[in-house]
Tab-separated table of C-alpha atoms and ligand atoms in Angstrom:
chain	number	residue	atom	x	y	z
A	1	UNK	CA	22.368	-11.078	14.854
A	2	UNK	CA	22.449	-14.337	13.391
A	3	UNK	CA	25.854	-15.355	11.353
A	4	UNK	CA	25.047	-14.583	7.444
A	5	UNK	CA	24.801	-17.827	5.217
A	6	UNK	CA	26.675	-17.957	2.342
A	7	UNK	CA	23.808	-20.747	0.862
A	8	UNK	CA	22.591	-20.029	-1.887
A	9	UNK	CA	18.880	-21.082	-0.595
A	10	UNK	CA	16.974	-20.544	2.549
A	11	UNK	CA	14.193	-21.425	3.755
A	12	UNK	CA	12.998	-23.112	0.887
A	13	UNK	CA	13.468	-19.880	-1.437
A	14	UNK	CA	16.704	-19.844	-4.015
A	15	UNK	CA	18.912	-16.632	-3.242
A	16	UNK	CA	18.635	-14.830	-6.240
A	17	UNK	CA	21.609	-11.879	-7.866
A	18	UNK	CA	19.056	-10.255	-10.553
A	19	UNK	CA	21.616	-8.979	-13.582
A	20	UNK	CA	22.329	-5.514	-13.462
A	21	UNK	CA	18.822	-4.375	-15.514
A	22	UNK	CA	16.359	-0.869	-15.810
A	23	UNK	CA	12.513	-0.237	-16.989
A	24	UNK	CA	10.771	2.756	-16.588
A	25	UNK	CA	8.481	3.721	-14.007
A	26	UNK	CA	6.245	1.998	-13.289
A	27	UNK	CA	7.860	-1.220	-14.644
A	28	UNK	CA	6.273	-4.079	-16.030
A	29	UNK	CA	6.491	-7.955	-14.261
A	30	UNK	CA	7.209	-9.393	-17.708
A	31	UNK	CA	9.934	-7.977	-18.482
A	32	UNK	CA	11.664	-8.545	-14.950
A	33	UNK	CA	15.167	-11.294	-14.916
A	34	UNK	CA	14.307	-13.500	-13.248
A	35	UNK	CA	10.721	-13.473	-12.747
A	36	UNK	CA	8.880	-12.709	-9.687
A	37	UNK	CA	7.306	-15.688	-7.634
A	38	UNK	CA	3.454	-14.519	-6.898
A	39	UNK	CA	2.515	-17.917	-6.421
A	40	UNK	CA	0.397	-18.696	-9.293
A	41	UNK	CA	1.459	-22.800	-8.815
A	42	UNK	CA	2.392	-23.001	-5.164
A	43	UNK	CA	-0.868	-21.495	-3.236
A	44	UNK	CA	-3.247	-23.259	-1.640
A	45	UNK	CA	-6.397	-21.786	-0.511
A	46	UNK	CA	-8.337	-23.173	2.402
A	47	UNK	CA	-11.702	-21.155	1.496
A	48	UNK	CA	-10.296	-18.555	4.637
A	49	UNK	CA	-12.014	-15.674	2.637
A	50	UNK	CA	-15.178	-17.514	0.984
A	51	UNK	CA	-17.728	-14.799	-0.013
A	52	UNK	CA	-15.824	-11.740	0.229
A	53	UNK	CA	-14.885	-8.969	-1.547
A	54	UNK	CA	-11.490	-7.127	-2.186
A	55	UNK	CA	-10.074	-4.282	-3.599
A	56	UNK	CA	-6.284	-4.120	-4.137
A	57	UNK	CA	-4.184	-1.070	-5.594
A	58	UNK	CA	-1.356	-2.047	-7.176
A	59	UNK	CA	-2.950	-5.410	-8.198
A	60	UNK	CA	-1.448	-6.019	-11.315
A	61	UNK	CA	2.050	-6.906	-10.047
A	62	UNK	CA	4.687	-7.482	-7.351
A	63	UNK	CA	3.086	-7.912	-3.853
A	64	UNK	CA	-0.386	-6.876	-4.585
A	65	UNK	CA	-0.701	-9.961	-7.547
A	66	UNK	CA	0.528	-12.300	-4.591
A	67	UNK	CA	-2.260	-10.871	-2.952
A	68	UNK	CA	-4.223	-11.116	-5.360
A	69	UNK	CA	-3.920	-14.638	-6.442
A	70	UNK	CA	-3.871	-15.986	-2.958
A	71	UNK	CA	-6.996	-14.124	-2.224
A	72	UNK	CA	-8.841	-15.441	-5.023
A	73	UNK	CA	-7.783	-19.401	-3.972
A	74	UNK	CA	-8.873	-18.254	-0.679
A	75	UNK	CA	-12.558	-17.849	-2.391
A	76	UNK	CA	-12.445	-13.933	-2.297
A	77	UNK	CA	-13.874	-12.025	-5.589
A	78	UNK	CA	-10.978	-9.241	-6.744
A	79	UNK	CA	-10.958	-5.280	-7.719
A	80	UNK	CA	-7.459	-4.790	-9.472
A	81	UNK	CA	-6.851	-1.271	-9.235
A	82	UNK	CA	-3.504	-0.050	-11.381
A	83	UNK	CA	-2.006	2.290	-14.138
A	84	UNK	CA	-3.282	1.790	-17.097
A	85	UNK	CA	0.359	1.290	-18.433
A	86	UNK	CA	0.209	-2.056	-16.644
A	87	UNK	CA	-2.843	-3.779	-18.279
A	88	UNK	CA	-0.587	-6.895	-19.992
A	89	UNK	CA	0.438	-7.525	-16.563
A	90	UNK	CA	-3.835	-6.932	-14.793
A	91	UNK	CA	-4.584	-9.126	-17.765
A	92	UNK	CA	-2.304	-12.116	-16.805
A	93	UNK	CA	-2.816	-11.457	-12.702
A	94	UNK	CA	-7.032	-11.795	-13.702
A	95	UNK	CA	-6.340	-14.788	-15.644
A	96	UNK	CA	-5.041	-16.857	-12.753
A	97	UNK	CA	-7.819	-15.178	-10.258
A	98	UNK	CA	-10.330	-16.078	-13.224
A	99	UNK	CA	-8.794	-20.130	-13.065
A	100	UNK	CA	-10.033	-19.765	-9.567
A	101	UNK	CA	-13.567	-19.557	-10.257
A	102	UNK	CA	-13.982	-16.015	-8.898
A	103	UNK	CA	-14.907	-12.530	-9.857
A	104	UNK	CA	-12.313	-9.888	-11.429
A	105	UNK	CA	-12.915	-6.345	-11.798
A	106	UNK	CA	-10.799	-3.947	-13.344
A	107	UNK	CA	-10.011	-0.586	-12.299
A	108	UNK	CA	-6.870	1.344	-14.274
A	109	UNK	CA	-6.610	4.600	-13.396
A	110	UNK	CA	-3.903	7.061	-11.453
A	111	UNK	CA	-4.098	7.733	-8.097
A	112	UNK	CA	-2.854	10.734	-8.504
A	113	UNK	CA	-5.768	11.942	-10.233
A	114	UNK	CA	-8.406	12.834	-7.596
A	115	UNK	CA	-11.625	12.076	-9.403
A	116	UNK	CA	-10.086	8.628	-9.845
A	117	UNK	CA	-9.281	7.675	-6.421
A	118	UNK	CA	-12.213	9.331	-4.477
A	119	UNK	CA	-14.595	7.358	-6.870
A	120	UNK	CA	-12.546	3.621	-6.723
A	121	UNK	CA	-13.625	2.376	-3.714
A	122	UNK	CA	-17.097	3.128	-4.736
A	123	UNK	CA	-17.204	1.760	-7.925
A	124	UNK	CA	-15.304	-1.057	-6.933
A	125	UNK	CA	-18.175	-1.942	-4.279
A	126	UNK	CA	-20.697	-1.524	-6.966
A	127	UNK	CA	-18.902	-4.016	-9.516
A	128	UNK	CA	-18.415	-6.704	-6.914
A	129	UNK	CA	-22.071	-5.945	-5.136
A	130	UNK	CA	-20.353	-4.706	-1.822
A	131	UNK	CA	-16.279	-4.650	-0.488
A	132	UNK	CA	-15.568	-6.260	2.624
A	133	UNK	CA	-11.561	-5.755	2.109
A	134	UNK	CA	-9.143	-3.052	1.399
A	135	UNK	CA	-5.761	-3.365	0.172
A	136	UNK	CA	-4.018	-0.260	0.213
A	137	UNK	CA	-0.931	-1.697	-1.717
A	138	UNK	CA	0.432	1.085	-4.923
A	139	UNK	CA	3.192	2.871	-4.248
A	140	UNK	CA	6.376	4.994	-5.660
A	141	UNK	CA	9.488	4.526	-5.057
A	142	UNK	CA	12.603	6.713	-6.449
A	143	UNK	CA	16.138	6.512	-5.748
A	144	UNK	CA	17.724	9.712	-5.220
A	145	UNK	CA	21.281	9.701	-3.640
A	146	UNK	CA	20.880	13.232	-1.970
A	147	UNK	CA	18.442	15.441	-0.714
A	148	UNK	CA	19.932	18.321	-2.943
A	149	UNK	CA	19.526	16.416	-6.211
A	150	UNK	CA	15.869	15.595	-4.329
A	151	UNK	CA	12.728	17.484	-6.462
A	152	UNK	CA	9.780	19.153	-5.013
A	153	UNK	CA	7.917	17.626	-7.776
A	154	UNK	CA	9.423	14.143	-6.425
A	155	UNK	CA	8.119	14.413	-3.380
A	156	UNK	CA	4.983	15.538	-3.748
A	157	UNK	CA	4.266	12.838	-6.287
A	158	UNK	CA	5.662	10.084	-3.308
A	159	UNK	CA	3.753	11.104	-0.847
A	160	UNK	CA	0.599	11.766	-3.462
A	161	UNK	CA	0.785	7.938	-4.657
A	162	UNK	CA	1.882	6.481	-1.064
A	163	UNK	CA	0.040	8.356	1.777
A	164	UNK	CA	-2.621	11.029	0.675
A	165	UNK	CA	-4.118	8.221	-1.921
A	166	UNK	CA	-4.514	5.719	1.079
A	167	UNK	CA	-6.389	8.940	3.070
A	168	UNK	CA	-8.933	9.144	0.256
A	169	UNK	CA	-9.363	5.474	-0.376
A	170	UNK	CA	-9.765	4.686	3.582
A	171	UNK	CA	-11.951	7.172	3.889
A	172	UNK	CA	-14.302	5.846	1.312
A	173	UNK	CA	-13.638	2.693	2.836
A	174	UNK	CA	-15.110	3.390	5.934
A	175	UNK	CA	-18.247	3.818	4.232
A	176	UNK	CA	-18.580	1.280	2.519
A	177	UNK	CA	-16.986	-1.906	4.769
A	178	UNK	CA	-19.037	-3.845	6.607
A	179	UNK	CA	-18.352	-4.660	10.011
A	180	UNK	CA	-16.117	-7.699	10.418
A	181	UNK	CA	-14.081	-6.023	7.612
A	182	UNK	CA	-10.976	-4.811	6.955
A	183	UNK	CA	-7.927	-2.416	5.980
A	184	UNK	CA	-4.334	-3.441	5.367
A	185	UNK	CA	-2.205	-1.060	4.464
A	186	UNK	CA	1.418	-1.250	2.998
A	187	UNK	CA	4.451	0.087	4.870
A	188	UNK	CA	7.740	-1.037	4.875
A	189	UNK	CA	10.940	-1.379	6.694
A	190	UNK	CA	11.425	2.173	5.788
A	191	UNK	CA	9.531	2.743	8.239
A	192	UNK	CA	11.822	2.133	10.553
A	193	UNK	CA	15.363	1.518	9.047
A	194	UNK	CA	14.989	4.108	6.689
A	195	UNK	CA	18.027	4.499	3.695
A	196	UNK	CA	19.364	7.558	3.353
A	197	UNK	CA	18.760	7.520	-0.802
A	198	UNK	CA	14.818	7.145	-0.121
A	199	UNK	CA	14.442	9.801	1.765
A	200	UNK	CA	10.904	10.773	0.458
A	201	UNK	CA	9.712	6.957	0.103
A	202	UNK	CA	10.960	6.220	3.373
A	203	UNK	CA	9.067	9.063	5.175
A	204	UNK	CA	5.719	8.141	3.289
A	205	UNK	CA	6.111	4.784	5.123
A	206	UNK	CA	6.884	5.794	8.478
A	207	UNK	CA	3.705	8.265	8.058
A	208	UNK	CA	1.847	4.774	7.077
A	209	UNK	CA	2.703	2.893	9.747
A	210	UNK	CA	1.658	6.191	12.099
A	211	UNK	CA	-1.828	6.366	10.173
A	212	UNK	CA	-2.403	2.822	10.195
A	213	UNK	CA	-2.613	3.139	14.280
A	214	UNK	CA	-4.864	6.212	14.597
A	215	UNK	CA	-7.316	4.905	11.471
A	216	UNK	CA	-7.466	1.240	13.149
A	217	UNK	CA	-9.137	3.496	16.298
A	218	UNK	CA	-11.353	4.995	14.296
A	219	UNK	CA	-12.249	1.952	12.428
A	220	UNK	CA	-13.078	-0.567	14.906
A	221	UNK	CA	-15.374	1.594	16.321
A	222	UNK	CA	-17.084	0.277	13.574
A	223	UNK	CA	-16.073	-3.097	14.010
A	224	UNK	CA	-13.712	-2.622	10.730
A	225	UNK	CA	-10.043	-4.286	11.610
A	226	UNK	CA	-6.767	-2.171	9.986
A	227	UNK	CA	-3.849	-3.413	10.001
A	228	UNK	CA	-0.522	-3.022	8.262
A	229	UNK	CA	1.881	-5.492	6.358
A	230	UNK	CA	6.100	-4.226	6.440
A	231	UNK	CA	7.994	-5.893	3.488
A	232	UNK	CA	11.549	-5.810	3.475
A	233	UNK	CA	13.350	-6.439	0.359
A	234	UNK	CA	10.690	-8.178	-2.079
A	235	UNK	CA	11.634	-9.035	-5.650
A	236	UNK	CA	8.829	-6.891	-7.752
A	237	UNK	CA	9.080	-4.290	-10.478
A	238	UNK	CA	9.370	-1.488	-8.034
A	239	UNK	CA	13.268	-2.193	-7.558
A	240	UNK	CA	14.086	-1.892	-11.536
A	241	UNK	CA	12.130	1.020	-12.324
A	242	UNK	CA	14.676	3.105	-10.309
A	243	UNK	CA	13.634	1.979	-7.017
A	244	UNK	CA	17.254	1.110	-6.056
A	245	UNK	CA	20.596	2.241	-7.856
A	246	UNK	CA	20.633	-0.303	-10.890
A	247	UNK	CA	24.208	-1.267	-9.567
A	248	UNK	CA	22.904	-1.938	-6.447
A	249	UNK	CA	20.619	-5.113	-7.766
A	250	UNK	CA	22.296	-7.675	-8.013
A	251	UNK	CA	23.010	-7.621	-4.258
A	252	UNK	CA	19.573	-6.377	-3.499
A	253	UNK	CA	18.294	-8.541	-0.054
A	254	UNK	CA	21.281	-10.290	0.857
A	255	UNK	CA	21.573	-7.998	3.916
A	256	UNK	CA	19.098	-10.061	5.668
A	257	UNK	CA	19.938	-12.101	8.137
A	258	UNK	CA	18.529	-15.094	5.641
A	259	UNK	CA	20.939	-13.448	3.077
A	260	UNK	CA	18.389	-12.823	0.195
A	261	UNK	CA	15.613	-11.065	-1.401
A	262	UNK	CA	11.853	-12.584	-0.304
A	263	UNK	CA	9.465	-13.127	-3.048
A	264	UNK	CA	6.199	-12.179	-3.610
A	265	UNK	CA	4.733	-15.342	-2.263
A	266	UNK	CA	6.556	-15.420	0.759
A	267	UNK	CA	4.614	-11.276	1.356
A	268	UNK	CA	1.365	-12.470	0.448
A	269	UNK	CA	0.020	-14.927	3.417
A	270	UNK	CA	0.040	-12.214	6.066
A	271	UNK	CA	-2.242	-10.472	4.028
A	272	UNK	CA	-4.581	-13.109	3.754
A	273	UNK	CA	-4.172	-13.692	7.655
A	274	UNK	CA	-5.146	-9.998	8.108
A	275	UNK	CA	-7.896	-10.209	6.075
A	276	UNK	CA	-9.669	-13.300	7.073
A	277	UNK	CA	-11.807	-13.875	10.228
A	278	UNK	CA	-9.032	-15.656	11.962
A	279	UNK	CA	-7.445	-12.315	12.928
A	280	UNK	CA	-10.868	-11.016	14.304
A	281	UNK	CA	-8.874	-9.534	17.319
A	282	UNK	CA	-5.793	-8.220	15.628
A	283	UNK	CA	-6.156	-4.642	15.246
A	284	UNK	CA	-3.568	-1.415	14.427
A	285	UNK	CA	-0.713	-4.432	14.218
A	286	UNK	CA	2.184	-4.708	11.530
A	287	UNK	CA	3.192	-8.468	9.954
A	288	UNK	CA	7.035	-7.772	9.789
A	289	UNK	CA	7.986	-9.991	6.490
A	290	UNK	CA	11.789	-9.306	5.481
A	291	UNK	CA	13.674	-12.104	5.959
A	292	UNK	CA	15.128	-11.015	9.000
A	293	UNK	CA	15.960	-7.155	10.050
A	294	UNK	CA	16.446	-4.407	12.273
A	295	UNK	CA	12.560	-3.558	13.295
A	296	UNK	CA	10.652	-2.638	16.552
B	1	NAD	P1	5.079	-3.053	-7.812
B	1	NAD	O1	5.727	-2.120	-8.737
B	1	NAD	O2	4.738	-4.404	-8.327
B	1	NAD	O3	3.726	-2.445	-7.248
B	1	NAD	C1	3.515	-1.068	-7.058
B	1	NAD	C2	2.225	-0.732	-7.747
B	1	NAD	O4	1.863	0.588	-7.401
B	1	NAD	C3	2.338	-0.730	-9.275
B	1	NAD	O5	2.077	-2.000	-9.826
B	1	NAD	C4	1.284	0.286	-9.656
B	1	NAD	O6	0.097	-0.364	-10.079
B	1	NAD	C5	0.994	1.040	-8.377
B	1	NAD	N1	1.173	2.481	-8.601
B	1	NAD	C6	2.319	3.191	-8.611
B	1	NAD	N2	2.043	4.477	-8.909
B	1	NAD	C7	0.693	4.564	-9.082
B	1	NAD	C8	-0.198	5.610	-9.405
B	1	NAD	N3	0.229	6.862	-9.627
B	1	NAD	N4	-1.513	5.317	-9.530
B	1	NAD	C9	-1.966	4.063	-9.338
B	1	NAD	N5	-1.175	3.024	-9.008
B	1	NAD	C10	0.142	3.285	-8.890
B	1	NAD	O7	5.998	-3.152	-6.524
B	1	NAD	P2	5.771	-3.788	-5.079
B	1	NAD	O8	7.119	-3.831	-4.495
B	1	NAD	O9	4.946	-4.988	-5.128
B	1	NAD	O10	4.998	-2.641	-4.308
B	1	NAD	C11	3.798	-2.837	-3.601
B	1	NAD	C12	3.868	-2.132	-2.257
B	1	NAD	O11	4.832	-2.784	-1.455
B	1	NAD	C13	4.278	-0.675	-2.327
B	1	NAD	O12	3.486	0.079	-1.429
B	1	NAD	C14	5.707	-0.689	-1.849
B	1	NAD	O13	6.085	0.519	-1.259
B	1	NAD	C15	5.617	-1.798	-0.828
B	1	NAD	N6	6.896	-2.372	-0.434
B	1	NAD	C16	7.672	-3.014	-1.349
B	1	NAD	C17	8.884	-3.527	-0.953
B	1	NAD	C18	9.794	-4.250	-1.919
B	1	NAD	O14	10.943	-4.524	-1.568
B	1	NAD	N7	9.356	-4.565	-3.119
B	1	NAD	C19	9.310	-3.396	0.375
B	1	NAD	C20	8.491	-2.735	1.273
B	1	NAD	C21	7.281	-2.233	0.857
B	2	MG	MG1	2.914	-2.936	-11.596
């Protein structure tokens, strides 16, 4: 393992020791010290995803703006799908996919709630006149330091948000995607370094990264490509909305072997590789982006 820097930058990216800070679940981007970086000035679009159609969960902040922004510079018109808690932060997101000249739809609603999610992929494909892209991106995560202080109702409500939602909404998907398109879904290194205070989380990601595989089969039978993305430790409002111990967040990345958190920006471009005709033969893969880790 490579010798950990004591830089305060690397790779371009400042190392950054967030003040000790808390929001309720889900947490909001504004109020996040410092702010995330989802690339609203840095990206560049090259016109990689010029005509097509996306829906993201989770769209209104953290890694799925990134992905939203970028996709929209790449020419692709935008579903945000979110709680409707989050709307100042959709409402910003759409105003920078709006500056790109392309469509924005809005879709708040719970994933929990089943009439929700086994209509979104629908309706999103009716807004935008078809959906050549899903991003299955929303999740829950809750710090719990051990398994007996670890609720049913916890649980249940992880793996609700993180793995039965993403059952639904590829299912729908299927029927809807064109060939040539695709599914990314979200895991994480959780997955496969899982921490021992996110237990639940953890185990909805390593379930992820096991679906991902068997529904890529399944899909390129019809000539639909999915794929999964594995964040390490990203700066979004996940982390202060009791994703981590509030103590713990001021350290939060600096166990990578670049010594710091990644930021949004630095999640989104595998998802635009994924997602654009470039990666025509990648399929039932994982982009490992975590800033150097443990990982198969
Ligand atoms: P985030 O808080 O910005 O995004 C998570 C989103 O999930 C929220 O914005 C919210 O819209 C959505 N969500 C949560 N519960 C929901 C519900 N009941 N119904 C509908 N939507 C709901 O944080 P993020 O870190 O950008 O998370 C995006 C994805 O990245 C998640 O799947 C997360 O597990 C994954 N991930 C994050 C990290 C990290 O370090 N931040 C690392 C690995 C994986
Ligand atoms: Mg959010």
């Amino acid at each position: 393992m490579p010798e950990q820097s004591t830089d305060s930058q690397r790779a371009g990216k400042e190392r950054i020791s967030p003040p000790e800070q808390h929001q309720p679940e889900p947490g909001l981007d504004s109020k996040m010290t410092p702010k995330a970086d989802h690339c609203e000035r840095s990206y560049q679009g090259h016109d990689r995803l010029k005509g097509k159609r996306a829906l993201i969960t989770g769209g209104d902040s953290g890694i799925g703006a990134a992905v939203a922004i970028a996709f929209a510079r790449e020419g692709a018109d935008v579903a945000l799908a979110y709680l409707p808690v989050e709307a100042s932060d959709a409402l910003s997101v759409a105003e920078v996919l709006e500056d790109a000249g392309v469509e924005v739809e809005h879709f708040p609603g719970d994933l929990r709630d089943r009439t929700y999610r086994d209509s979104l992929v629908e309706q999103a494909a009716k807004a935008l006149g078809g959906l050549d892209i899903l991003v299955n991106n929303a999740g829950k995560q809750i710090s719990v330091d051990s398994l007996e202080e670890l609720s049913d109702d916890q649980v249940e409500a992880t793996f609700d948000v993180n793995i039965f939602a993403m059952f639904a909404l590829s299912r729908a998907a299927l029927k809807v995607i064109p060939e040539g398109g695709s599914i990314i879904n979200t895991t994480s290194i959780q997955a496969f370094d899982p921490s021992d205070n996110l237990m639940d989380y953890a185990a909805t990601k390593g379930a992820i990264s096991n679906f991902t595989k068997s529904l890529a089969a399944q899909a390129a039978k019809k000539g639909i490509r999915a794929n999964a993305v594995a964040p390490g430790p990203i700066w979004t409002p996940l982390q202060p909305s009791d994703g981590q111990p509030v103590e713990a967040l001021p350290e939060f990345g600096h166990d990578t072997w670049l010594g710091r958190a990644g930021q949004p920006v630095e999640v989104s471009p595998a998802y635009v590789f994924l997602a654009s005709d470039e990666a025509s033969y990648i399929v039932g893969s994982t982009i490992h982006v975590n800033g150097g880790k443990n990982q198969p």
